[in-house]
Coordinates of C-alpha atoms and ligand atoms in Angstrom, one line a residue:
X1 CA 110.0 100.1 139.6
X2 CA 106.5 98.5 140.4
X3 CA 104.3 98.3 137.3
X4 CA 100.9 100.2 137.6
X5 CA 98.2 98.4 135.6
X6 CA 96.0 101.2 134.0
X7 CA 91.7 100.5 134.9
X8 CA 90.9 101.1 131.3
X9 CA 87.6 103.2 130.6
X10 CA 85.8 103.8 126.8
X11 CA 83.1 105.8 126.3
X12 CA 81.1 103.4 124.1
X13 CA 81.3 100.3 127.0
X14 CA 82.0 101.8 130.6
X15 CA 78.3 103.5 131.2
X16 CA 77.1 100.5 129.6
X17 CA 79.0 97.9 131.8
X18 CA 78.2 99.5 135.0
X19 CA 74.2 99.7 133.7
X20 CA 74.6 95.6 133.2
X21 CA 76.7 95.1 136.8
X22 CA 73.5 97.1 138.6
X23 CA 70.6 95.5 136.8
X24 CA 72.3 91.8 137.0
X25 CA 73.2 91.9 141.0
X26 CA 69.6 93.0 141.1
X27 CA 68.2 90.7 139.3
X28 CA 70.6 87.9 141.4
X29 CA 69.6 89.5 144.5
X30 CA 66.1 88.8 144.4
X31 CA 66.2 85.6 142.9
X32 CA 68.3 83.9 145.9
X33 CA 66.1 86.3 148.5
X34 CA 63.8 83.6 150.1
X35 CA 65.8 80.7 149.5
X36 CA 68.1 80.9 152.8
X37 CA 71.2 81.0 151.5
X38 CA 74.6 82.5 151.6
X39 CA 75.0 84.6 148.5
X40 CA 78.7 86.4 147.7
X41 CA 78.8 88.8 145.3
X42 CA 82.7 89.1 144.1
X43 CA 84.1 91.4 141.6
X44 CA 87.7 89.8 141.0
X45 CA 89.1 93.0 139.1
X46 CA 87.4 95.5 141.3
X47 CA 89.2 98.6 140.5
X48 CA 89.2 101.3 142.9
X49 CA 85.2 102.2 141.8
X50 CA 85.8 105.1 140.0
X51 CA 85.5 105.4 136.3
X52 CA 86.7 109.0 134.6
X53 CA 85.2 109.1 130.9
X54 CA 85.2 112.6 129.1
X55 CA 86.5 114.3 132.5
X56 CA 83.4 112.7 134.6
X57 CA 83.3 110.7 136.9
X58 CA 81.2 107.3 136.9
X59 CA 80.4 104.7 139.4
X60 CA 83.0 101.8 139.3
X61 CA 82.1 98.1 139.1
X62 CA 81.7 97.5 143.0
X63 CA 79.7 100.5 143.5
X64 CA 77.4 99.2 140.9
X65 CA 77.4 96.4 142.4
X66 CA 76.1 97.7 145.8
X67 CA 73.8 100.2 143.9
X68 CA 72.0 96.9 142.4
X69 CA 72.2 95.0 146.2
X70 CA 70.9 97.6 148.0
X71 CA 68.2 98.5 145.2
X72 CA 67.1 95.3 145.5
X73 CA 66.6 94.9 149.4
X74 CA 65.4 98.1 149.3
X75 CA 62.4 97.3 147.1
X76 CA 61.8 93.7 148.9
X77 CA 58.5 93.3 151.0
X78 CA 59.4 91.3 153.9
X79 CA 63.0 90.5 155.2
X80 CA 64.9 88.0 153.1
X81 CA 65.7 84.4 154.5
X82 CA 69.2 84.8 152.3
X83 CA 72.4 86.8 153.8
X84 CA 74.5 88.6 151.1
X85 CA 77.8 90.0 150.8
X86 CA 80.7 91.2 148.9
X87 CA 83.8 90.7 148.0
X88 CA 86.1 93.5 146.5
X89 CA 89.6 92.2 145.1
X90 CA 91.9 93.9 142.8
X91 CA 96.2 93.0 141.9
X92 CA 96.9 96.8 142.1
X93 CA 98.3 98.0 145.7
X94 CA 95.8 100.1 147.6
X95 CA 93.2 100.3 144.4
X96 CA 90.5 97.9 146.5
X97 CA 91.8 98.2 149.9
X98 CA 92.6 102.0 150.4
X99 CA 90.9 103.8 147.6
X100 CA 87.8 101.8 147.1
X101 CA 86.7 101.7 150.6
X102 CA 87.1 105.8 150.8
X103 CA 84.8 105.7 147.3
X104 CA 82.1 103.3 149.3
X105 CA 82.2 105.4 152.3
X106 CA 81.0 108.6 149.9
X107 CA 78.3 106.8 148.1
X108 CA 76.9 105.1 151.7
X109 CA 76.9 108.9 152.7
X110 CA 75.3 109.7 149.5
X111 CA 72.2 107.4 150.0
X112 CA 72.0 107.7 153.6
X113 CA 73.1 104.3 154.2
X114 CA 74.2 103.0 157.5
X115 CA 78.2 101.9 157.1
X116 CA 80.5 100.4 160.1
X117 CA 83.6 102.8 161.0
X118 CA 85.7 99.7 159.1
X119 CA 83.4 100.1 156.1
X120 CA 82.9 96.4 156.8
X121 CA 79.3 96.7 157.5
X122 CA 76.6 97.9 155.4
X123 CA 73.2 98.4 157.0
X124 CA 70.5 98.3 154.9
X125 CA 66.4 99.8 156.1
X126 CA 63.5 96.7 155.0
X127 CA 60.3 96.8 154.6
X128 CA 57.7 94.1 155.9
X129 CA 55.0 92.8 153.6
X130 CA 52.5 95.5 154.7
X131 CA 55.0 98.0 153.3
X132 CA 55.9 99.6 157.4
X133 CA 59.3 99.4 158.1
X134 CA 61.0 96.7 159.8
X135 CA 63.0 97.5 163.0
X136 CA 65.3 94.6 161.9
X137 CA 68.1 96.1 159.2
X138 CA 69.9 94.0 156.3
X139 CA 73.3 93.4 156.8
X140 CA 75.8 93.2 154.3
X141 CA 79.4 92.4 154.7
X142 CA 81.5 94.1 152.8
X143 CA 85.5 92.7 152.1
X144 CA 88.5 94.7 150.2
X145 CA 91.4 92.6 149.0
X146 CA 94.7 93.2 147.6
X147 CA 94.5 89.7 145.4
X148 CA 95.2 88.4 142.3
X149 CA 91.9 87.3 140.2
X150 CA 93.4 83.4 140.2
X151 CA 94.1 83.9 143.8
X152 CA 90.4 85.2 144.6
X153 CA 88.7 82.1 142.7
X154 CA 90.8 79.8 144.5
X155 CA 89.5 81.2 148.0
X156 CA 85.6 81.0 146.1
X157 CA 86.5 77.4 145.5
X158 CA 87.5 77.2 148.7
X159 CA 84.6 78.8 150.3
X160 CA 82.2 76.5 148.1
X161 CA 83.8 73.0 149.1
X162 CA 82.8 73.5 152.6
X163 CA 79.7 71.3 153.4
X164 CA 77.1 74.2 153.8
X165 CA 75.1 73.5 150.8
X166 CA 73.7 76.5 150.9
X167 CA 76.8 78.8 149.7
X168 CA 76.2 81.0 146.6
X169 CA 78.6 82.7 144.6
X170 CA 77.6 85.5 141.9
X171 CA 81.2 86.2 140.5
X172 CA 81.7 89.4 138.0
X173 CA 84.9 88.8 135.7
X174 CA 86.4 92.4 133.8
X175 CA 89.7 92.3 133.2
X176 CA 92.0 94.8 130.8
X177 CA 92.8 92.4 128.4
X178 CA 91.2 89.0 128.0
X179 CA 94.5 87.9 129.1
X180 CA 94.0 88.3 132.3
X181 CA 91.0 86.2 133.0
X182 CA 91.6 82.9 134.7
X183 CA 90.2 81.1 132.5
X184 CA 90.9 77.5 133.8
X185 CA 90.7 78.8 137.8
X186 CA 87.1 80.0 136.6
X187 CA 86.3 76.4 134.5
X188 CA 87.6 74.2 137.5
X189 CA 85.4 76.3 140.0
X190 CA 82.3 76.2 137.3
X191 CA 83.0 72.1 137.0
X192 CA 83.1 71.9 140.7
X193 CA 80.0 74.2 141.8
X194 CA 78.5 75.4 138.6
X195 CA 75.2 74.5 140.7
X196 CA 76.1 77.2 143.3
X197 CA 78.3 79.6 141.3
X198 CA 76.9 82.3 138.0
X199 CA 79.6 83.7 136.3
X200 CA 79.7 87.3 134.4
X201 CA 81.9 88.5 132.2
X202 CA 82.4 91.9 130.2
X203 CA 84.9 90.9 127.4
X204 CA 86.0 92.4 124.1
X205 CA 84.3 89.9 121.6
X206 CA 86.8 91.6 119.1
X207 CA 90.1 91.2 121.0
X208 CA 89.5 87.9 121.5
X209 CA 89.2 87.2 117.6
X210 CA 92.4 89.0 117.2
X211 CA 94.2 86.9 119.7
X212 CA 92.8 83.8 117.5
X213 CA 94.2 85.8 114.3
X214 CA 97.4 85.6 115.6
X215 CA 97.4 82.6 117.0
X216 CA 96.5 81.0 113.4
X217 CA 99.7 82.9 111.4
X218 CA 101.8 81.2 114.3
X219 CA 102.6 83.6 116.8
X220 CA 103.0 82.9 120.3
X221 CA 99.6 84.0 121.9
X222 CA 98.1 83.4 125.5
X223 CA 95.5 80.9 126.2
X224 CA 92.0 82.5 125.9
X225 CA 89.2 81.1 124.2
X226 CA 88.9 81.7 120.3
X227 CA 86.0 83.6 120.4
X228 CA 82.7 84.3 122.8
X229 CA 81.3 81.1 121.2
X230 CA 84.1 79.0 122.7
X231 CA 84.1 81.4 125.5
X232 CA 80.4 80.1 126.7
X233 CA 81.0 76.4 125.5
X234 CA 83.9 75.8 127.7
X235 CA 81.3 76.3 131.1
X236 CA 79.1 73.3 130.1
X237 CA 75.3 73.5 130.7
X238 CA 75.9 77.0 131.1
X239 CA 72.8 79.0 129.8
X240 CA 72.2 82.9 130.8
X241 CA 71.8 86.0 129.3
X242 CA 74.2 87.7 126.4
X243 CA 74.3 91.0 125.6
X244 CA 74.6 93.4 122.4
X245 CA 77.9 94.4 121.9
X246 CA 79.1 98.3 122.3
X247 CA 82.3 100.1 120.5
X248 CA 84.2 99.1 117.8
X249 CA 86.0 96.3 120.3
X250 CA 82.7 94.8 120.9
X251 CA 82.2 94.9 124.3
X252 CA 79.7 92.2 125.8
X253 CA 78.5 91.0 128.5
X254 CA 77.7 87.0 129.7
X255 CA 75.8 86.1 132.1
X256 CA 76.2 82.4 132.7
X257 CA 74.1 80.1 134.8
X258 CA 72.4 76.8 135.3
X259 CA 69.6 78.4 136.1
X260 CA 68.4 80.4 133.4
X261 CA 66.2 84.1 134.4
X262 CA 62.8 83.5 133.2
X263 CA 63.1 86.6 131.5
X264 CA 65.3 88.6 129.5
X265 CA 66.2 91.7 129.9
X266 CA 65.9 93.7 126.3
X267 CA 65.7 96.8 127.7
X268 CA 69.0 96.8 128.6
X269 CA 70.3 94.7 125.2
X270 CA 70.4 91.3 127.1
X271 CA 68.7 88.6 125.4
X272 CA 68.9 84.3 126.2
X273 CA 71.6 82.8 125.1
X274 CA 69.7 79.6 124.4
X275 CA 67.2 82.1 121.7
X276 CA 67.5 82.2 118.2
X277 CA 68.5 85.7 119.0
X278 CA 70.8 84.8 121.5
X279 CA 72.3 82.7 119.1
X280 CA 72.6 85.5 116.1
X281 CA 74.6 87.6 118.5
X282 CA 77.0 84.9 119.9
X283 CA 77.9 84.3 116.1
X284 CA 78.0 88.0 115.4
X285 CA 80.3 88.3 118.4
X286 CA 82.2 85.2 117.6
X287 CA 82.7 85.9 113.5
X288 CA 84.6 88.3 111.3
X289 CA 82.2 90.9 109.8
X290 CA 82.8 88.9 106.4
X291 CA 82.6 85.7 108.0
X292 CA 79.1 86.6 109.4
X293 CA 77.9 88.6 106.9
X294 CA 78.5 85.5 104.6
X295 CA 76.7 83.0 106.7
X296 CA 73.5 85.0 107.0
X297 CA 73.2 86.0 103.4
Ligands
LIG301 C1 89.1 97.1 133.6 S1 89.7 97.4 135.1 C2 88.4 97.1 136.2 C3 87.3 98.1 136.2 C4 86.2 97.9 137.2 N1 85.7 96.5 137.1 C5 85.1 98.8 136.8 O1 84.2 98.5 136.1 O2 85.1 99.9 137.4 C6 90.7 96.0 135.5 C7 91.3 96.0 136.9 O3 92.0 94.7 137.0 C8 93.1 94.8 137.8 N2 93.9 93.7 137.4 C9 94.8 93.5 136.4 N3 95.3 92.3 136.4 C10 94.8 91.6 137.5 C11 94.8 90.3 138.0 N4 95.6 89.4 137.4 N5 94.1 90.0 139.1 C12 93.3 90.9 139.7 N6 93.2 92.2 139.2 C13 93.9 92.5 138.1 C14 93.7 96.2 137.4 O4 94.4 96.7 138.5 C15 92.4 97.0 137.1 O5 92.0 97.7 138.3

């Protein structure tokens, strides 16, 4: 019998994930706008972009996604020199190629949004710098794949190594279990291109110490980093945002780039991961509660 892998949902982290998958593509968006490139937005565990918590439905990660894209051409004056697009890829059959594509369909509906018979093509209305409306449309290409997340960074990698310098990837990393990440696929591809490539990655802080728990009375555990510390160190350079953790399993979110934002985001619990209070949360995230209360007394 095929195994179904369950899209996981908590009350505490889910509202909050999708709020940081929105405001970050936003915040991606307009950085790369006048800079003429090609700018990918892939979310390698996509589910099918539902999320049911309480008996309501919430946005999914790839509808986030587009809600923090389109936000962001939306409120651009003058058409952007860069072309964006997205990639949608997920292991389970039909979650990001039949399902997903039905949920983007509703939501383009929803807004009024222009979307291709295929749902291929996302048209999006711009504004010029006087504010009118432009007769020219943004385009955004939209691609559903049933793929593994190793498989998906290898085609990024791919993608990257062809001689257009101007290739961007913005690449959004959630899977069930920190097992699941590919970690080295995702190191090798940040070694490679970490100039064109920022990383983000909603991970339970806590799971990740229990792994390493494990790991240290000898059982058999898989490869993940120790903790978020070690997490962040193996993608050298990398600066970027971190975020306050939510639930009991500590659910963060990193945002790593070689090009840090010149802001944080507070508002929304992010702060630099190169601050003193980035800092104090990667070692809350990374420690024991003893451990941590102990080093700050
Ligand atoms: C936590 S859910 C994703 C939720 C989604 N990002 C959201 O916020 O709405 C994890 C997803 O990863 C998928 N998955 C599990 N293992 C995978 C793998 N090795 N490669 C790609 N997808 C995988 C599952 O099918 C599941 O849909």
């Amino acid at each position: 019998m095929k195994k179904v892998i369950m899209q996981g949902a908590s009350k505490a982290a889910t509202p909050y994930k999708q709020h940081s998958v929105q405001g970050i593509t936003g915040m991606q968006a307009m950085r790369e706008k006048n800079k003429g490139c090609s700018v990918l937005f892939a979310d390698i565990f996509c589910g099918d972009g539902m999320n049911v918590i309480d008996g309501q439905e919430i946005n999914g990660s790839p509808i986030s996604m587009l809600e923090g894209l389109v936000g962001a051409l939306l409120s651009m004056k003058g058409a952007p020199s860069s072309k964006y697009r997205c990639l949608f890829a997920d292991i389970s059959e039909g979650r990001a190629t039949d399902f997903l594509p039905q949920r983007v369909r509703t939501w383009a509906d929803s807004k009024g949004l222009e979307l291709s018979d295929d749902c291929t093509k996302l048209l999006i209305p711009l504004k010029g710098k006087d504010g009118n409306i432009l007769k020219e449309k943004a385009e955004v290409l939209l691609t559903f794949a049933q793929a593994s997340a190793v498989e998906t960074v290898n085609w990024i990698s791919s993608v990257l190594r062809r001689r257009d310098k101007r290739r961007r990837a913005c690449i959004f990393v959630d899977p069930n279990g920190p097992k699941h990440a590919p970690w080295e696929e995702l190191r090798n591809l940040w070694d490679q291109h970490k100039r064109k490539v920022e990383i983000t990655a909603h991970i339970s802080a806590t799971q990740l110490k229990r792994i390493k728990g494990a790991r240290e009375v000898g059982k058999a555990m898989p490869q993940v980093p120790d903790h978020v510390s070690a997490m962040i160190g193996a993608f050298k350079g990398a600066g970027g945002w971190i975020r306050s953790p939510a639930g009991a399993d500590q659910w963060t979110v990193a945002m790593l780039t070689m090009f840090q934002p010149r802001s944080d985001w507070k508002k929304a619990g992010f702060v630099a991961i190169d601050s003193e209070e980035g800092a104090d949360t990667i070692r809350r995230l990374s420690l024991t509660a003893k451990e941590y209360n102990k080093c700050t007394k």
